[in-house]
Short mmCIF file of C-alpha atoms in Angstrom, two decimals:
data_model
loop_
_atom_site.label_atom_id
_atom_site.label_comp_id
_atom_site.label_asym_id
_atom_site.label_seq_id
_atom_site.Cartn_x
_atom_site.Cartn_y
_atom_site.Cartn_z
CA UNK A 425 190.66 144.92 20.40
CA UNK A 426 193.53 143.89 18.07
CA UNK A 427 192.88 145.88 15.61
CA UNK A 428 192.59 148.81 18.25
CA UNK A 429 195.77 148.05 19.38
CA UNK A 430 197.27 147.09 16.25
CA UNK A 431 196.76 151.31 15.11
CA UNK A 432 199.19 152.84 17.12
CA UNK A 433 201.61 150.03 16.26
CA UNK A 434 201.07 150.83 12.55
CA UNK A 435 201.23 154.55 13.18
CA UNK A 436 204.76 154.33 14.66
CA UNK A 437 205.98 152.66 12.12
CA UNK A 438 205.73 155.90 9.96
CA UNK A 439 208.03 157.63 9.27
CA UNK A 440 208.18 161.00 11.83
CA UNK A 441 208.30 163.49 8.30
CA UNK A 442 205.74 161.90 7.19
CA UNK A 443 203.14 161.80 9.83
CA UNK A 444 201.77 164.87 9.44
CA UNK A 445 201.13 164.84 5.77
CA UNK A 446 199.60 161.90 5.80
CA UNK A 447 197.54 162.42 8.82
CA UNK A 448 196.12 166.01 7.03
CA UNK A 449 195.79 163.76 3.80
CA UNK A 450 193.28 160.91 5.82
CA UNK A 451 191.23 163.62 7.77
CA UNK A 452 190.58 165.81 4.48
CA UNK A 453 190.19 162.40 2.01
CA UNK A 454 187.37 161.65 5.32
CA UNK A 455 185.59 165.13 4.62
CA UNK A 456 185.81 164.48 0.70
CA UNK A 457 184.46 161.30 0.89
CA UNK A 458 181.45 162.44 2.74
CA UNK A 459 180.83 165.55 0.37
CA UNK A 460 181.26 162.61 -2.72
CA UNK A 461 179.09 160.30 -1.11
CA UNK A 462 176.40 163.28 -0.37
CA UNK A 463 176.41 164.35 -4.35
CA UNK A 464 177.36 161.03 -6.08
CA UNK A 465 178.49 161.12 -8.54
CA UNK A 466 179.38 164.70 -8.53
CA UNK A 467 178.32 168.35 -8.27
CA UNK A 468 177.49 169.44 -12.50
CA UNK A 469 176.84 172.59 -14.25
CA UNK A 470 175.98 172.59 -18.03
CA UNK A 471 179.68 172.80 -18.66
CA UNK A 472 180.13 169.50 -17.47
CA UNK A 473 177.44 168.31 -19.86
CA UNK A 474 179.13 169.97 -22.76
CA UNK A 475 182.34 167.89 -21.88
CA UNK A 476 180.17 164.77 -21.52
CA UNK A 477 178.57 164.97 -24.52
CA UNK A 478 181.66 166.70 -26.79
CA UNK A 479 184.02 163.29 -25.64
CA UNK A 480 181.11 160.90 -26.59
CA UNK A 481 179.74 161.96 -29.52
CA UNK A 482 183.55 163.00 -31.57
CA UNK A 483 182.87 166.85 -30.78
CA UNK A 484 186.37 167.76 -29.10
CA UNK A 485 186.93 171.28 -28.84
CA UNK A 486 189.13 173.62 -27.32
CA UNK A 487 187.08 176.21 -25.91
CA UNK A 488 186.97 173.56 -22.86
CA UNK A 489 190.02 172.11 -21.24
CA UNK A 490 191.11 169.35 -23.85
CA UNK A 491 193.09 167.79 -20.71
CA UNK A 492 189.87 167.75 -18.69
CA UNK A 493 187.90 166.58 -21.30
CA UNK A 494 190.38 163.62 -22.12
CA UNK A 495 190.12 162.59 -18.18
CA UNK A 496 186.16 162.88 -18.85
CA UNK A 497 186.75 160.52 -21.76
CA UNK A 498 188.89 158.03 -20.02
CA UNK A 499 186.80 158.13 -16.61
CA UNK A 500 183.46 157.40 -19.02
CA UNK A 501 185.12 154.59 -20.85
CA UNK A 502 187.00 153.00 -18.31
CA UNK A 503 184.39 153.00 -15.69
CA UNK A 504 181.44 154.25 -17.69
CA UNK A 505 180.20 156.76 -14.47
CA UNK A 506 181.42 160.01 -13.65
CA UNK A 507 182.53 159.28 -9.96
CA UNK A 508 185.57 157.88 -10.54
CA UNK A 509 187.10 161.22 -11.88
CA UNK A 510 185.17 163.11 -8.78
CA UNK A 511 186.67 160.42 -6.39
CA UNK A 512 190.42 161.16 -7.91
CA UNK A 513 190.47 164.72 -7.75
CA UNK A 514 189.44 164.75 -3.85
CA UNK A 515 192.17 162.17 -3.15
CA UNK A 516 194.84 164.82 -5.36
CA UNK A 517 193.30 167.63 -3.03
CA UNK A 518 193.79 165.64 0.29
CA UNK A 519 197.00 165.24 -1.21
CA UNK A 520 198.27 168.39 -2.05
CA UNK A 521 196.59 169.91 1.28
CA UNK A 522 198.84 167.36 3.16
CA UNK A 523 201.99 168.36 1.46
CA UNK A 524 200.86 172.08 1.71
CA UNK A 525 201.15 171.47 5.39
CA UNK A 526 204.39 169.49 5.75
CA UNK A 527 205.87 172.60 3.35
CA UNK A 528 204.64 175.33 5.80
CA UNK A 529 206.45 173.27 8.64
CA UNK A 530 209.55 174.48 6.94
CA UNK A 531 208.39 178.13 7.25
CA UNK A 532 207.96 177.40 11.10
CA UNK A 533 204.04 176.44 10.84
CA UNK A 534 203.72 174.00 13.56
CA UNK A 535 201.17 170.93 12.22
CA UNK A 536 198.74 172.07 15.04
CA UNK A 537 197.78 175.32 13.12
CA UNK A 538 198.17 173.97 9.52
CA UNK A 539 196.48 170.40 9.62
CA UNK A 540 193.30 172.52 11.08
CA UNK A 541 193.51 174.80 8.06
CA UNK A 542 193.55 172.16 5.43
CA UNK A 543 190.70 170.40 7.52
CA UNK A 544 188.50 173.60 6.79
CA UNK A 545 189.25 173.73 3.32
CA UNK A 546 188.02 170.04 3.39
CA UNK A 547 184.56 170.88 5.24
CA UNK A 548 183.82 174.11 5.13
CA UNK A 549 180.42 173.82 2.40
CA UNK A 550 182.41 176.28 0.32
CA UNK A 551 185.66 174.68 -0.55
CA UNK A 552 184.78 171.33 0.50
CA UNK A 553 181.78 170.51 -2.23
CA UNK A 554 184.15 172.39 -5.22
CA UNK A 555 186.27 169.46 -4.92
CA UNK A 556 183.53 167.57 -6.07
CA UNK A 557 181.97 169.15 -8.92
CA UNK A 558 182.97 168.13 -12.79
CA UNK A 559 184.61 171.03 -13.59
CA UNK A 560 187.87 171.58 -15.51
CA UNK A 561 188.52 174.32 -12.54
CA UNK A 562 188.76 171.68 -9.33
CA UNK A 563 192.16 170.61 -10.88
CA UNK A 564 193.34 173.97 -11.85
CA UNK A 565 192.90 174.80 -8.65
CA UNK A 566 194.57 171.15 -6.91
CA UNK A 567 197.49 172.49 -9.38
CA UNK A 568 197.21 176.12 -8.17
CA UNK A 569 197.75 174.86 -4.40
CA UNK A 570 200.43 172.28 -5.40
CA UNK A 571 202.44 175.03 -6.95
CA UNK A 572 202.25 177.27 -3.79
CA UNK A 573 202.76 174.37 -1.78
CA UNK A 574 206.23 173.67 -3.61
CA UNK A 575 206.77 177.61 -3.46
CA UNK A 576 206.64 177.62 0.44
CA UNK A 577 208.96 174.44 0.52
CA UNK A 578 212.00 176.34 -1.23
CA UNK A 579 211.57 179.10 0.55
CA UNK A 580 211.65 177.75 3.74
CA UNK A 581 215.23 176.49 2.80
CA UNK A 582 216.19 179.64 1.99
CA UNK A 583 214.93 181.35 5.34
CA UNK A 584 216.74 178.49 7.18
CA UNK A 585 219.53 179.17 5.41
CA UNK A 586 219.66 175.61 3.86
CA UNK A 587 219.29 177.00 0.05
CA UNK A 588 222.37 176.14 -2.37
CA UNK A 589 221.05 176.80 -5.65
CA UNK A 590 219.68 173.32 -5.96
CA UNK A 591 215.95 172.38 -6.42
CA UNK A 592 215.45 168.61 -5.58
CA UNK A 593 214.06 166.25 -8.07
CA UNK A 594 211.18 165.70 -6.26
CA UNK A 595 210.42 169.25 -5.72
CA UNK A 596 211.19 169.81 -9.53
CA UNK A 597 208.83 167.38 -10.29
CA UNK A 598 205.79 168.65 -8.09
CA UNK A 599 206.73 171.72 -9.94
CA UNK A 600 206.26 170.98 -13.06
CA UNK A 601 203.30 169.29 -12.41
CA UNK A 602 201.90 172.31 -11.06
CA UNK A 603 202.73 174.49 -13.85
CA UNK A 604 201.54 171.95 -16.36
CA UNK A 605 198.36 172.02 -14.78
CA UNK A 606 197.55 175.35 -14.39
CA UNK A 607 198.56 175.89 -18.00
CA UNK A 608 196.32 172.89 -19.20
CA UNK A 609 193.62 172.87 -17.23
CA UNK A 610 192.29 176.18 -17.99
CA UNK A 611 192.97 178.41 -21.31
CA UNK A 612 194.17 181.08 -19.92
CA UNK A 613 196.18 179.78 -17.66
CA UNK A 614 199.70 180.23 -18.60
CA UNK A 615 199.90 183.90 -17.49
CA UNK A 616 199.51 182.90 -13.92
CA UNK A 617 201.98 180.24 -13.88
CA UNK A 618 204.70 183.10 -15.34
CA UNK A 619 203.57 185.41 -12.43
CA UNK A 620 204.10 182.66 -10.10
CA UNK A 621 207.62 181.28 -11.43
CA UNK A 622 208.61 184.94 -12.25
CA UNK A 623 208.15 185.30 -8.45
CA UNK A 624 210.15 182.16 -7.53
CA UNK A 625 212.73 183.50 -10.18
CA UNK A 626 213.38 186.44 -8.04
CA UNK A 627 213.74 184.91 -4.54
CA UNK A 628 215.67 181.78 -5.50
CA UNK A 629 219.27 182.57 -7.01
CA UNK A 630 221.14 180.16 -8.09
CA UNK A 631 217.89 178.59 -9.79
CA UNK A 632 217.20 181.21 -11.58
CA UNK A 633 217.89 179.65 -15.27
CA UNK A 634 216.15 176.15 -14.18
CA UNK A 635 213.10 177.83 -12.67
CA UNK A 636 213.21 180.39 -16.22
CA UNK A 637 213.35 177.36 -18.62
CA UNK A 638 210.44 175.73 -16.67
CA UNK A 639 207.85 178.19 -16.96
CA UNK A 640 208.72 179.23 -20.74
CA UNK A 641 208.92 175.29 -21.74
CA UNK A 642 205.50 174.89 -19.98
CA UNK A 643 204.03 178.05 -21.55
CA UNK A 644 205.73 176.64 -24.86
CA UNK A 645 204.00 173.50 -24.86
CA UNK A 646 200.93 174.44 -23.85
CA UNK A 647 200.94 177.41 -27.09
CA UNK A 648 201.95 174.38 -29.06
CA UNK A 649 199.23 172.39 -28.28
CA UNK A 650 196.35 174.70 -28.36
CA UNK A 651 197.92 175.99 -31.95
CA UNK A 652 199.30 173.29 -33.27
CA UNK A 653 198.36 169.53 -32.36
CA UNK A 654 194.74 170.50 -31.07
CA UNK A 655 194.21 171.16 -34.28
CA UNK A 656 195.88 168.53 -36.27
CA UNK A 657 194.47 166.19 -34.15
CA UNK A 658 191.09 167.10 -35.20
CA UNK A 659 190.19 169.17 -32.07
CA UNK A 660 187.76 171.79 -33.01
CA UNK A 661 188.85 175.55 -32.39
CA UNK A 662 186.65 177.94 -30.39
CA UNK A 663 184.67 180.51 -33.13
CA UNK A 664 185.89 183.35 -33.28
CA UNK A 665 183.10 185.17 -31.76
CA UNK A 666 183.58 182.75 -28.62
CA UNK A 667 187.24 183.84 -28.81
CA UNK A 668 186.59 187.99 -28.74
CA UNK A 669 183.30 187.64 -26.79
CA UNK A 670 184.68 189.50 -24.22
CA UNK A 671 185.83 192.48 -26.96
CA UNK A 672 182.47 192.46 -27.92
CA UNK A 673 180.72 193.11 -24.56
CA UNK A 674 183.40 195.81 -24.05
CA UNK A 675 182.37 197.62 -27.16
CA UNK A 676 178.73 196.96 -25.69
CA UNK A 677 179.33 198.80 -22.42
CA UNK A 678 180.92 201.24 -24.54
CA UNK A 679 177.96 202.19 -26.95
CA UNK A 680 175.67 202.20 -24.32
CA UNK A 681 177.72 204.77 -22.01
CA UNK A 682 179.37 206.98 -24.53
CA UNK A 683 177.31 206.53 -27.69
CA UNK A 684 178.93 209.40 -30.09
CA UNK A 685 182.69 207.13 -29.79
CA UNK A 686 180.76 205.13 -32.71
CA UNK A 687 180.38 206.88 -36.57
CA UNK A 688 177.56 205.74 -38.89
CA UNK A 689 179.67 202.90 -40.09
CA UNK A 690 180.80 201.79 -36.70
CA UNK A 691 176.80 201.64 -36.27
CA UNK A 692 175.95 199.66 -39.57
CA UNK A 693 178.75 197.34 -38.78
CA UNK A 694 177.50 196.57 -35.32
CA UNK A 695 174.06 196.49 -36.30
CA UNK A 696 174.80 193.39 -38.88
CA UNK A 697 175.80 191.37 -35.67
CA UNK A 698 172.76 192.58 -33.59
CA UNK A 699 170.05 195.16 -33.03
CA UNK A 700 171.82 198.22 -31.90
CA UNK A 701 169.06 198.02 -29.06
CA UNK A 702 170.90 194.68 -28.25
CA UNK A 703 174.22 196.32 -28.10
CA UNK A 704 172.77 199.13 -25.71
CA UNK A 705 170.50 196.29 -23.56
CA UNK A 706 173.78 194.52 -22.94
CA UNK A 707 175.95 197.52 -22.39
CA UNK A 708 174.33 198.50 -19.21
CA UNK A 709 175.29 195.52 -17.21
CA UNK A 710 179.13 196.06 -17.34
CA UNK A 711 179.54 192.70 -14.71
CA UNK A 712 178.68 189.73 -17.31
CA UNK A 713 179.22 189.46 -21.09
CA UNK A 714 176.91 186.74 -21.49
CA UNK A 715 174.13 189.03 -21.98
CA UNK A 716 175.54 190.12 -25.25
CA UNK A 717 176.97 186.67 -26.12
CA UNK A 718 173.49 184.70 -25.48
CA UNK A 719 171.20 187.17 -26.94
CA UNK A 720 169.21 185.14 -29.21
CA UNK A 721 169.51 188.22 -31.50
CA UNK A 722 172.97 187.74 -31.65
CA UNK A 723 173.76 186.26 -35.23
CA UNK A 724 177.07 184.37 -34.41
CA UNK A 725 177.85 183.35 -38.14
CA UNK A 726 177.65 187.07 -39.24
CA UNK A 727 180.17 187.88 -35.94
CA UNK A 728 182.08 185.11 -37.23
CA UNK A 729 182.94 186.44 -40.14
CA UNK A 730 183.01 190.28 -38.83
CA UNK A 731 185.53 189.46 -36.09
CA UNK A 732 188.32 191.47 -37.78
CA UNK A 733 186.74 194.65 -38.53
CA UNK A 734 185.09 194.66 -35.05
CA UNK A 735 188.32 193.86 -33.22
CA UNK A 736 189.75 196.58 -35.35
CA UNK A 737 186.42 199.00 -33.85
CA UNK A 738 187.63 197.73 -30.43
CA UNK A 739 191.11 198.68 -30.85
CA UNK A 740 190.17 201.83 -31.92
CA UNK A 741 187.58 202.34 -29.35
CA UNK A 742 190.57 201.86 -26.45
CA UNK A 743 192.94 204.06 -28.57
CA UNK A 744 190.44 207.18 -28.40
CA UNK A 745 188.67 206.33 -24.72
CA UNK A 746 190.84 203.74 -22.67
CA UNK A 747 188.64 204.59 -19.33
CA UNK A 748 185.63 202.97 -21.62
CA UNK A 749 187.43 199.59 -22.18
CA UNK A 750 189.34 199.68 -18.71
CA UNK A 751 186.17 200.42 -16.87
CA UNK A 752 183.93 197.57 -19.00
CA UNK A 753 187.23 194.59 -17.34
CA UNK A 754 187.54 196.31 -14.08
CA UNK A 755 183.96 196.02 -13.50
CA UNK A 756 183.64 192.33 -15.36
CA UNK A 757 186.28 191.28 -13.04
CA UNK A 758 184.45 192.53 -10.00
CA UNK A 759 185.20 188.86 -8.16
CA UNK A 760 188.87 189.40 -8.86
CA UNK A 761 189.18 192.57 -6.66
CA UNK A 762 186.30 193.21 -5.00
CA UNK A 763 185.53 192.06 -1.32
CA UNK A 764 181.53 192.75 -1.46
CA UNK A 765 179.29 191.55 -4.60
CA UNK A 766 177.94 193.49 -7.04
CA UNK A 767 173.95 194.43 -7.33
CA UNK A 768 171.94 191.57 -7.54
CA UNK A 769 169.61 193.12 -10.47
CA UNK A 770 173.06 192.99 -12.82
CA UNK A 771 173.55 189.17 -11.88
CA UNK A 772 176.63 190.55 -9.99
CA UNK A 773 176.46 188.00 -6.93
CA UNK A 774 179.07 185.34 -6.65
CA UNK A 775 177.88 182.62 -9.16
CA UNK A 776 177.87 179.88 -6.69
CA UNK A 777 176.09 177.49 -8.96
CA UNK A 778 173.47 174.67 -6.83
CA UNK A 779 173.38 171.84 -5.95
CA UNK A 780 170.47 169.82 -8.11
CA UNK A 781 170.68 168.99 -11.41
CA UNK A 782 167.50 169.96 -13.61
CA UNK A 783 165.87 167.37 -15.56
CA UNK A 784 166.76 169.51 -19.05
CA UNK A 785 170.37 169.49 -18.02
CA UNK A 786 169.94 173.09 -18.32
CA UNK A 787 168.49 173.33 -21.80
CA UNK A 788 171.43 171.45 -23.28
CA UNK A 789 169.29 169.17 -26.34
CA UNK A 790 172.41 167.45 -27.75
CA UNK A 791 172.77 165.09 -25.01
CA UNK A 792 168.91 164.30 -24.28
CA UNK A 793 169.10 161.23 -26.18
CA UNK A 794 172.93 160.04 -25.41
CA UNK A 795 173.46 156.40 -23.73
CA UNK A 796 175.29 158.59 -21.03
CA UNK A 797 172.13 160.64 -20.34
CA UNK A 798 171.57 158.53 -17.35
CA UNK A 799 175.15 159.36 -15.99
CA UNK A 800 174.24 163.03 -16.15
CA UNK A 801 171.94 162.81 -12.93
CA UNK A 802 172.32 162.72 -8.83
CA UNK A 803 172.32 159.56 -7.32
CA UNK A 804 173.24 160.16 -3.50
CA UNK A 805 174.62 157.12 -1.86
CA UNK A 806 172.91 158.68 1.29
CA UNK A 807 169.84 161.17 1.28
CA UNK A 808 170.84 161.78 4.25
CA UNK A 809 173.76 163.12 4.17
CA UNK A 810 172.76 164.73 0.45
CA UNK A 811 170.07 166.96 2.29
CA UNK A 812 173.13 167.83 5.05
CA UNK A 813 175.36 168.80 2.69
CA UNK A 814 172.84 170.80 0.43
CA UNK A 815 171.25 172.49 3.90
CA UNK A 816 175.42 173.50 4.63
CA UNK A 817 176.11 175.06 1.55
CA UNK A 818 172.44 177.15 1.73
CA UNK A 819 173.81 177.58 5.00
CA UNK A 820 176.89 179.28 3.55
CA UNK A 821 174.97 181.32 1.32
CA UNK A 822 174.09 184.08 3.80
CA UNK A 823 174.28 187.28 1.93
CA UNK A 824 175.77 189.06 4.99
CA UNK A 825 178.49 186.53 5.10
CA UNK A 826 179.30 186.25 1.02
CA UNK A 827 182.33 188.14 0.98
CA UNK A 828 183.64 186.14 3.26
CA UNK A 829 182.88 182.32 2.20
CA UNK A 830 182.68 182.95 -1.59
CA UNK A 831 184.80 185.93 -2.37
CA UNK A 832 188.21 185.08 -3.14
CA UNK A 833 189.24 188.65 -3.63
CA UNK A 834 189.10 188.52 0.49
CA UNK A 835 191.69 185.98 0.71
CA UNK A 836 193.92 187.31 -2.10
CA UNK A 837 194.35 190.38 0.52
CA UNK A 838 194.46 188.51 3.57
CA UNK A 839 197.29 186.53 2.02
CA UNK A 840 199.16 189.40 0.80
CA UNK A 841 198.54 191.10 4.40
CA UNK A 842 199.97 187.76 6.27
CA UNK A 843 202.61 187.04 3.71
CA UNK A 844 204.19 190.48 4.32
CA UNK A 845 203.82 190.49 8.06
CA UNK A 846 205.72 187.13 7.89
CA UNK A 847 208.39 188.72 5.80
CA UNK A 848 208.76 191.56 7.94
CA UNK A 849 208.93 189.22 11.57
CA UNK A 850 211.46 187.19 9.67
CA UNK A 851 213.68 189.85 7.85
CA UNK A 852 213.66 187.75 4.79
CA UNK A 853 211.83 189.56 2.00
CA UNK A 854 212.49 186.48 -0.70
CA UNK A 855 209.48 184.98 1.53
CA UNK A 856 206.94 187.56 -0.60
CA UNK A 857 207.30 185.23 -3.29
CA UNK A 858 204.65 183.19 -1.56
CA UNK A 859 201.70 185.55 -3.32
CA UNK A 860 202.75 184.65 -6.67
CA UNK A 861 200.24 181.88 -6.80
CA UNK A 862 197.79 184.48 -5.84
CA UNK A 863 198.74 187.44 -7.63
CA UNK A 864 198.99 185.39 -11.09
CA UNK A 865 195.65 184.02 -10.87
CA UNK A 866 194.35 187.58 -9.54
CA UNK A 867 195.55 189.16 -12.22
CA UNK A 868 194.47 186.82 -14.97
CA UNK A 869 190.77 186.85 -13.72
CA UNK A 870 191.07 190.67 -14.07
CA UNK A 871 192.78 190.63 -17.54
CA UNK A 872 189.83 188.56 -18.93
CA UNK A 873 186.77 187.42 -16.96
CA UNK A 874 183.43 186.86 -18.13
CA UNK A 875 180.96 186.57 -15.48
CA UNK A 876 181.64 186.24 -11.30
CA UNK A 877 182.37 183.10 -11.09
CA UNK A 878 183.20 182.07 -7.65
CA UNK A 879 185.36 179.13 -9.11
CA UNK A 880 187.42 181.18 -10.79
CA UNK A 881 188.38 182.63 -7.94
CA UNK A 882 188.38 179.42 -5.77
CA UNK A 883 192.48 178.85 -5.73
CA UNK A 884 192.84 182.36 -3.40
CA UNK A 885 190.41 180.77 -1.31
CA UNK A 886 191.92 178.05 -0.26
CA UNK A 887 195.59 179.39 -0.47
CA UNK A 888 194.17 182.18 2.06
CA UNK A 889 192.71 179.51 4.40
CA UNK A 890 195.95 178.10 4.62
CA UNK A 891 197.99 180.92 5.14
CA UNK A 892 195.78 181.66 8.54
CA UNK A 893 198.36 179.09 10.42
CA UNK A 894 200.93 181.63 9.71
CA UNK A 895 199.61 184.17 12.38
CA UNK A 896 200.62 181.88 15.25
CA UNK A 897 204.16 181.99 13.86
CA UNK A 898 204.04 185.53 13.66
CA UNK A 899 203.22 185.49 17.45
CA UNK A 900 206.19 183.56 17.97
CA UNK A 901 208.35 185.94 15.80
CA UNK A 902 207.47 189.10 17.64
CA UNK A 903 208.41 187.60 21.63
#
């Protein structure tokens, strides 16, 4: 009975500010804990094997997140598991989420709507068990949220009327955190940090040169790494054919729909890489370039060294047809704009990735006889609540429902849709600037993408979940 009573004692004592933050932060961190418990020590993918196995055996390379993989490295020595790093990025989640919500207060989000949002993005078998996985992308996307979360706390001063030009140090901090991480976590992603600060830039006078010099010192550092002290470090750069895989699979799609673009040399040159059959086999599924880039015909070391001249073909290729090379990234980056997958015979479904981990590690030899191999395997601290969580996110895999639960091109809209109505019911147009987070990484999935990844899309998700709690406010706007 004490300690009953002892609770709302305890709870008083807080701070009023701070109550709902850390209220959001303790009911999410409960929903992590149980998706962590369910897939101890965390949800993998062969990607996380390649980190595993490039931190432990001297193999750094940059094609990965070097940042990530450090944290791998540190997390495996330290502790000698994987959890540990699982374990920290839900409790930066629950974090952010709570601060998410105390900044939407200042927009006139009333904790009652926004703590129930960040609760779904905790549970819901979607958003919940990405938190979980060991995957350079769950802290992209904790940075992603952090970043809008400090967006929607400056602009709240300025809709109160409470801007002067000043960004606290805390909220410079947070900032720069966020834009750090973005930048670092994922290679490519600077450009959506500029989109988001160039959107801040615009709707926060007075900061303008602070918020300027942020973004170009944290694109500036993050070029100087990756060019620079990666590589004098001993990091290993990507090969080139990694590098202009995706210019490859665009001259694919190219040859196989518009075959005379190519002269007899353009052929010959191609053809040294791989069969021309090859080239037209991977060209006619437009929505993944890995069926070029893992073609075992595919001679990498002869792309390697042909990377200029074909780069050159590729140039050429979008000089004389643009609509070729346009078409081949509009329909790559399918999950960046589109609210209903692709066909299912072109592996165009939202990549959701399982659950279980296969006893090959999916095929990945390097690592079979590594002292960590044992780390690389599920060990649920419950079986009971493993097969609950598995049976939720099969649950969630309802092909009816899929643009809905996995598409973040759904939420980029509905955030675009709520963030204008907002604008509009408050007359204050600098509050648009809340889509940068979404429109930069939008736009950098359909710049470059690969394959339809649902985790590259995974920041939208949750931003859009969030934004929901702004309808009641818009209710309250309109009376």
């Amino acid at each position: 009975m004490k300690t009953v009573t002892r609770v709302p004692a305890l709870w008083s004592r807080v701070p009023q500010e701070l109550r709902l933050p850390l209220a959001v932060f303790l009911s999410c961190q409960a929903c992590y804990l149980l998706w962590w418990a369910a897939f101890y020590p965390g949800l993998m993918s062969v990607d996380s094997v390649a980190y595993t196995w490039q931190v432990t055996t001297d193999h750094w390379r940059s094609d990965h997140s070097v940042l990530y993989n450090a944290l791998v490295w540190l997390t495996l020595n330290i502790t000698g598991d994987l959890s540990a790093l699982t374990l920290l990025q839900t409790i930066a989640m629950s974090a952010v989420l709570g601060l998410t919500c105390a900044s939407l207060r200042t927009l006139g989000v009333r904790g009652r709507w926004s703590a129930p949002a960040a609760v779904v993005c905790a549970a819901a078998p979607p958003l919940g068990s990405f938190v979980v996985f060991v995957w350079k992308d769950v802290p992209f996307t904790i940075c992603a949220v952090l970043v809008f979360a400090v967006s929607a706390q400056l602009l709240g001063r300025r809709l109160h009327g409470t801007w002067n030009g000043r960004v606290h140090a805390s909220e410079l901090l947070l900032l720069c955190t966020g834009l750090l991480g973005v930048d670092l976590f994922r290679n490519n992603g600077f450009p959506m940090s500029v989109i988001a600060s160039l959107a801040l830039l615009l709707a926060l006078p007075g900061a303008r040169r602070l918020i300027a010099g942020l973004a170009a010192s944290a694109t500036a550092l993050t070029l100087l790494l990756m060019l620079v002290v990666y590589p004098a470090a001993g990091v290993e750069q990507p090969s080139k054919t990694f590098i202009y895989n995706l210019h490859y699979a665009d001259l694919a799609v190219a040859y196989a729909q518009e075959p005379g673009l190519f002269t007899p040399a353009d052929l010959r040159l191609m053809a040294r890489v791989a069969p021309l059959s090859a080239w037209r086999g991977a060209g006619t599924n437009c929505y993944v370039s890995d069926v070029l880039y893992y073609n075992p015909s595919l001679n990498r070391t002869v792309a390697d060294r042909l990377s200029e001249p074909l780069v050159r073909l590729w140039w050429r290729v979008l000089r004389t047809a643009p609509e070729q090379i346009f078409g081949a990234r509009l329909c790559r980056a399918h999950i960046a704009w589109a609210v209903f997958p692709g066909p299912r015979d072109k592996s165009a479904r939202t990549w959701t990735y399982g659950t279980s981990i296969p006893a090959d590690l999916w095929g990945f030899r390097p690592i079979q006889d590594s002292p960590y191999r044992p780390v690389l395997k599920a060990r649920p601290l419950s079986q009971a609540l493993n097969h609950a969580a598995t049976f939720g996110r099969s649950a969630f895999r309802v092909p009816q429902l899929e643009w809905l639960f996995w598409r973040g091109a759904t939420w980029c809209y509905a955030t675009y849709a709520l963030v204008a109505l907002l604008a509009r019911a408050r007359r204050c147009r600098p509050l648009l600037a809340l889509t940068g987070v979404t429109l930069g990484v939008q736009l950098t999935v359909l710049a470059a993408n690969p394959a339809p990844c649902f985790r590259y899309m995974a920041a939208p998700l949750f931003i859009g979940v969030l934004c929901i709690s702004l309808i009641p406010t818009l209710r309250a706007s309109t009376r």
